[in-house]
Short mmCIF file of C-alpha atoms in Angstrom, two decimals:
data_model
loop_
_atom_site.label_atom_id
_atom_site.label_comp_id
_atom_site.label_asym_id
_atom_site.label_seq_id
_atom_site.Cartn_x
_atom_site.Cartn_y
_atom_site.Cartn_z
CA MET G 211 -4.62 -108.35 195.78
CA THR G 212 -7.36 -109.94 197.87
CA PHE G 213 -10.33 -109.03 199.34
CA PHE G 214 -12.16 -110.39 202.52
CA LYS G 215 -15.64 -110.02 203.72
CA PHE G 216 -16.86 -110.70 207.34
CA ASP G 217 -20.38 -110.77 208.39
CA GLY G 218 -21.43 -109.44 211.92
CA ILE G 219 -19.46 -107.41 214.15
CA LEU G 220 -17.80 -110.06 216.12
CA ASN G 221 -16.68 -111.95 213.06
CA GLN G 222 -15.26 -108.43 211.83
CA SER G 223 -13.15 -108.13 214.85
CA TRP G 224 -12.15 -111.54 214.85
CA GLY G 225 -11.14 -111.40 211.23
CA LEU G 226 -9.19 -108.15 211.65
CA SER G 227 -7.24 -109.61 214.40
CA LYS G 228 -6.08 -112.72 212.42
CA LEU G 229 -5.41 -110.33 209.68
CA LEU G 230 -3.24 -108.23 212.03
CA LYS G 231 -1.44 -111.53 213.27
CA LEU G 232 -1.02 -112.38 209.69
CA ARG G 233 0.72 -109.04 208.86
CA PHE G 234 3.34 -109.41 211.62
CA SER G 235 4.34 -113.30 210.08
CA ILE G 236 4.24 -111.91 206.73
CA LYS G 237 6.57 -109.33 207.24
CA LYS G 238 9.27 -111.66 208.43
CA ASN G 239 8.76 -113.55 205.19
CA LYS G 240 11.95 -112.82 203.12
CA HIS G 241 10.00 -113.55 199.96
CA VAL G 242 7.46 -110.70 200.60
CA GLY G 243 8.96 -107.32 199.32
CA PHE G 244 5.76 -105.33 200.31
CA PHE G 245 2.66 -105.54 202.37
CA LYS G 246 -0.18 -103.66 203.37
CA LEU G 247 -3.34 -104.41 205.27
CA LEU G 248 -6.20 -102.03 203.93
CA GLY G 249 -9.54 -100.72 204.74
CA ALA G 250 -12.22 -100.57 202.27
CA GLY G 251 -14.44 -97.34 201.34
CA SER G 252 -18.13 -97.73 200.72
CA GLY G 253 -18.18 -96.32 197.27
CA LEU G 254 -16.43 -97.45 193.83
CA GLY G 255 -13.34 -95.43 194.18
CA TYR G 256 -11.90 -93.03 196.74
CA ARG G 257 -14.53 -92.72 199.68
CA ALA G 258 -14.25 -91.28 203.10
CA TRP G 259 -17.05 -93.46 204.49
CA PRO G 260 -15.75 -97.20 205.39
CA LYS G 261 -17.46 -100.42 204.20
CA TYR G 262 -17.45 -102.17 207.48
CA GLY G 263 -16.74 -105.90 207.27
CA VAL G 264 -14.33 -105.77 204.04
CA ILE G 265 -10.72 -105.76 204.51
CA GLY G 266 -8.00 -105.88 201.73
CA VAL G 267 -4.60 -107.35 201.64
CA PHE G 268 -1.93 -106.29 199.14
CA MET G 269 1.30 -108.37 198.98
CA VAL G 270 4.25 -108.33 196.54
CA TRP G 271 5.85 -111.71 196.47
CA ASP G 272 9.16 -112.70 194.88
CA ASP G 273 7.73 -115.40 192.78
CA ILE G 274 4.18 -116.68 191.95
CA GLU G 275 4.85 -120.31 192.91
CA LEU G 276 5.47 -119.00 196.41
CA ALA G 277 2.45 -116.92 196.46
CA LYS G 278 0.25 -119.72 195.18
CA ASP G 279 1.79 -121.78 198.17
CA PHE G 280 0.95 -119.35 200.74
CA PHE G 281 -2.71 -119.37 199.35
CA GLN G 282 -3.07 -122.83 199.43
CA SER G 283 -1.30 -123.00 203.10
CA ASN G 284 -3.00 -123.99 206.31
CA GLN G 285 -2.42 -120.52 207.54
CA PHE G 286 -4.57 -118.92 204.43
CA VAL G 287 -7.29 -121.77 204.39
CA LYS G 288 -8.15 -121.37 208.17
CA LEU G 289 -8.41 -117.51 207.58
CA SER G 290 -10.76 -118.08 204.77
CA GLY G 291 -12.92 -120.54 206.96
CA ILE G 292 -13.37 -117.26 209.07
CA CYS G 293 -14.93 -115.04 206.42
CA SER G 294 -18.08 -115.31 204.56
CA GLU G 295 -16.09 -114.68 201.11
CA GLN G 296 -12.78 -114.02 199.92
CA TYR G 297 -11.39 -113.01 196.27
CA THR G 298 -7.84 -112.99 195.27
CA VAL G 299 -6.62 -111.88 191.99
CA PHE G 300 -2.68 -112.70 191.26
CA LEU G 301 -1.34 -109.78 189.42
CA GLU G 302 1.74 -109.32 187.11
CA PRO G 303 2.90 -105.69 186.89
CA THR G 304 3.23 -104.13 183.21
CA SER G 305 3.84 -100.45 184.22
CA SER G 306 4.28 -98.29 187.29
CA ARG G 307 5.07 -94.74 188.23
CA GLY G 308 5.45 -93.08 191.53
CA THR G 309 5.51 -95.00 194.86
CA TRP G 310 3.85 -96.27 197.80
CA SER G 311 5.14 -95.74 201.10
CA GLY G 312 8.50 -95.36 199.32
CA PHE G 313 8.09 -98.84 197.53
CA GLY G 314 8.48 -98.85 193.52
CA ASN G 315 10.77 -101.98 193.25
CA TRP G 316 8.46 -103.73 190.78
CA LYS G 317 9.42 -106.61 188.41
CA ILE G 318 7.85 -105.26 185.12
CA ALA G 319 6.40 -107.81 182.90
CA SER G 320 7.38 -107.48 179.02
CA SER G 321 3.86 -107.50 177.78
CA GLU G 322 0.16 -106.35 178.81
CA LYS G 323 -1.72 -108.59 176.30
CA GLN G 324 -2.64 -111.50 178.32
CA ASN G 325 -5.82 -112.94 179.31
CA ASN G 326 -7.89 -111.46 176.32
CA GLY G 327 -6.54 -108.02 177.16
CA LEU G 328 -7.75 -107.45 180.63
CA VAL G 329 -6.23 -104.95 182.78
CA CYS G 330 -6.08 -104.20 186.53
CA ALA G 331 -5.14 -100.73 187.93
CA LEU G 332 -4.09 -99.72 191.33
CA THR G 333 -4.29 -95.97 191.97
CA ARG G 334 -3.24 -94.34 195.42
CA ALA G 335 -2.44 -91.29 196.79
CA THR G 336 -1.60 -89.59 200.07
CA ILE G 337 -3.40 -86.14 199.96
CA LYS G 338 -1.89 -83.12 201.67
CA ARG G 339 -4.08 -81.83 204.64
CA LYS G 340 -4.32 -78.36 203.04
CA TYR G 341 -5.75 -80.03 199.93
CA LEU G 342 -8.22 -82.34 201.57
CA LEU G 343 -11.47 -80.04 201.35
CA ASP G 344 -11.07 -79.48 197.47
CA PHE G 345 -10.06 -83.00 197.14
CA TRP G 346 -13.19 -84.76 198.52
CA LYS G 347 -15.38 -82.11 196.88
CA MET G 348 -14.51 -83.78 193.62
CA VAL G 349 -14.99 -87.46 194.71
CA PRO G 350 -18.66 -87.75 194.28
CA SER G 351 -18.57 -86.63 190.59
CA ILE G 352 -15.74 -89.05 189.96
CA SER G 353 -17.75 -91.87 191.55
CA LYS G 354 -20.84 -91.10 189.71
CA ILE G 355 -19.03 -91.50 186.24
CA GLN G 356 -17.41 -94.72 187.21
CA LYS G 357 -20.63 -96.24 188.16
CA ASP G 358 -21.64 -98.77 185.42
CA TYR G 359 -18.72 -97.24 183.17
CA PRO G 360 -18.28 -99.48 179.93
CA GLY G 361 -15.65 -102.12 180.37
CA LEU G 362 -15.51 -101.85 184.18
CA ILE G 363 -15.61 -105.21 185.65
CA PHE G 364 -14.82 -104.43 189.50
CA SER G 365 -13.80 -101.52 191.41
CA GLN G 366 -13.20 -101.07 195.29
CA GLY G 367 -11.78 -98.17 197.30
CA ILE G 368 -9.39 -99.14 199.85
CA GLY G 369 -7.10 -97.14 202.10
CA GLU G 370 -4.63 -97.03 204.95
CA VAL G 371 -5.59 -93.92 206.67
CA PRO G 372 -9.18 -92.59 206.33
CA VAL G 373 -9.54 -89.34 204.08
CA LEU G 374 -5.56 -88.98 203.84
CA GLU G 375 -4.28 -92.08 202.35
CA GLN G 376 -6.63 -93.48 199.64
CA ALA G 377 -6.53 -95.98 196.70
CA THR G 378 -8.76 -97.61 194.22
CA PHE G 379 -8.25 -101.21 192.49
CA THR G 380 -9.81 -101.65 189.39
CA ILE G 381 -10.33 -104.57 186.79
CA TRP G 382 -11.19 -103.61 183.34
CA GLU G 383 -12.13 -105.58 180.24
CA ASN G 384 -9.24 -103.52 178.06
CA THR G 385 -6.81 -100.88 178.30
CA GLN G 386 -8.93 -98.47 176.14
CA SER G 387 -11.86 -98.40 178.50
CA MET G 388 -9.41 -97.72 181.46
CA GLU G 389 -7.51 -95.00 179.75
CA GLU G 390 -10.91 -93.51 178.69
CA PHE G 391 -12.12 -93.10 182.06
CA ALA G 392 -8.67 -92.02 183.43
CA TYR G 393 -7.92 -89.59 181.02
CA THR G 394 -11.10 -88.18 179.09
CA THR G 395 -13.66 -87.96 181.75
CA PHE G 396 -14.10 -85.73 184.79
CA HIS G 397 -11.74 -88.12 186.73
CA GLY G 398 -8.64 -87.03 184.48
CA LYS G 399 -9.51 -83.48 184.82
CA ALA G 400 -9.72 -83.82 188.84
CA ILE G 401 -6.32 -85.62 188.82
CA GLN G 402 -4.69 -83.00 186.91
CA LYS G 403 -6.22 -80.31 189.04
CA VAL G 404 -4.75 -81.71 192.11
CA ARG G 405 -1.24 -82.29 190.58
CA GLN G 406 -1.34 -78.57 189.45
CA ALA G 407 -2.01 -77.52 192.71
CA ASP G 408 0.58 -79.82 194.46
CA GLY G 409 -2.15 -81.36 196.54
CA PHE G 410 -0.63 -85.08 196.41
CA LYS G 411 2.24 -85.60 199.04
CA GLU G 412 2.89 -89.17 197.61
CA GLN G 413 1.04 -91.12 194.62
CA MET G 414 1.25 -94.20 192.53
CA PHE G 415 -0.33 -95.59 189.61
CA THR G 416 0.36 -99.28 188.48
CA ARG G 417 -0.89 -101.36 185.75
CA PHE G 418 -1.17 -105.15 186.01
CA ASN G 419 -2.18 -108.45 183.85
CA PRO G 420 -4.56 -110.38 185.87
CA VAL G 421 -2.75 -113.89 185.68
CA MET G 422 -4.78 -115.78 188.17
CA SER G 423 -7.75 -115.65 190.43
CA TYR G 424 -8.92 -117.57 193.63
CA GLY G 425 -12.34 -117.61 195.44
CA THR G 426 -15.50 -115.58 194.71
CA TRP G 427 -16.87 -111.96 195.11
CA GLY G 428 -20.60 -111.53 195.23
CA GLY G 429 -20.80 -115.23 194.81
CA LEU G 430 -18.93 -115.15 191.40
CA ASN G 431 -15.31 -115.65 190.14
CA LEU G 432 -15.22 -112.37 188.44
CA LEU G 433 -12.59 -113.27 185.86
CA GLU G 434 -13.60 -116.99 185.04
CA LYS G 435 -15.70 -116.09 182.02
CA TYR G 436 -12.83 -114.14 180.62
CA GLY G 437 -10.46 -117.13 180.66
CA VAL G 438 -8.40 -116.15 183.59
CA PRO G 439 -6.74 -119.46 185.53
CA THR G 440 -8.34 -120.49 188.65
CA LEU G 441 -6.27 -121.67 191.53
CA GLU G 442 -7.90 -124.71 193.14
CA PRO G 443 -8.56 -124.07 196.74
CA GLN G 444 -7.62 -126.42 199.47
CA VAL G 445 -10.53 -127.79 201.69
CA ALA G 446 -11.31 -125.02 204.28
CA GLU G 447 -11.81 -126.22 207.99
CA THR G 448 -15.28 -124.67 208.60
CA VAL G 449 -14.92 -122.16 211.75
CA PRO G 450 -18.43 -121.00 213.27
CA LEU G 451 -19.62 -117.90 212.62
CA VAL G 452 -19.78 -115.82 216.00
CA ASN G 453 -23.00 -114.05 215.09
CA THR G 454 -24.54 -112.17 212.25
CA ILE G 455 -25.14 -108.78 213.90
#
């Protein structure tokens, strides 16, 4: 899972054009089984209002060594030189249910207990149009609970289609904190309510081990203090920023 941050309107447009070009080249890569280019929401989780300048990229590779080679390639290094920040978390799936655009072919790892018990979660859903209003009425309450929730390291709402197709990527200090939030707060009650009303057209919930990180977010490598290994970056060619509008 990778997040890019671009400062300024022209830099955002430039960065998006480069990522769209990346999408076409990656889809031709036989070692990438799944790829999504994602917008970001302005809240912690699901949020209809976009966060301009932040773009997510999610890729599923056949092998982590091939993924590492890509992130140290000239293609990615040049792209990183355009953005003001990028942060990548290499993930190993430990459990999953549901599908994302029909994809569910994960290579499940045998254990969740790595890197001091840290766990990442990707929750995504396509919401049926008839249930949109009821769903979005519940979102502010969920976001309020999630803010500063014990054990939460990082949360970012992402999505393919505003309002209709939404996802959240989170990083937690431990499984207990994640499950308490997911199942014992209003979040759990809201999800159950939508399921009972058959409000989801498609949904997926996948847990991961964070096995490596690369880059910074907010000036920090968020997982370094937890002992997660860091991929050493290649020297990026500096690309002059277009503006800071």
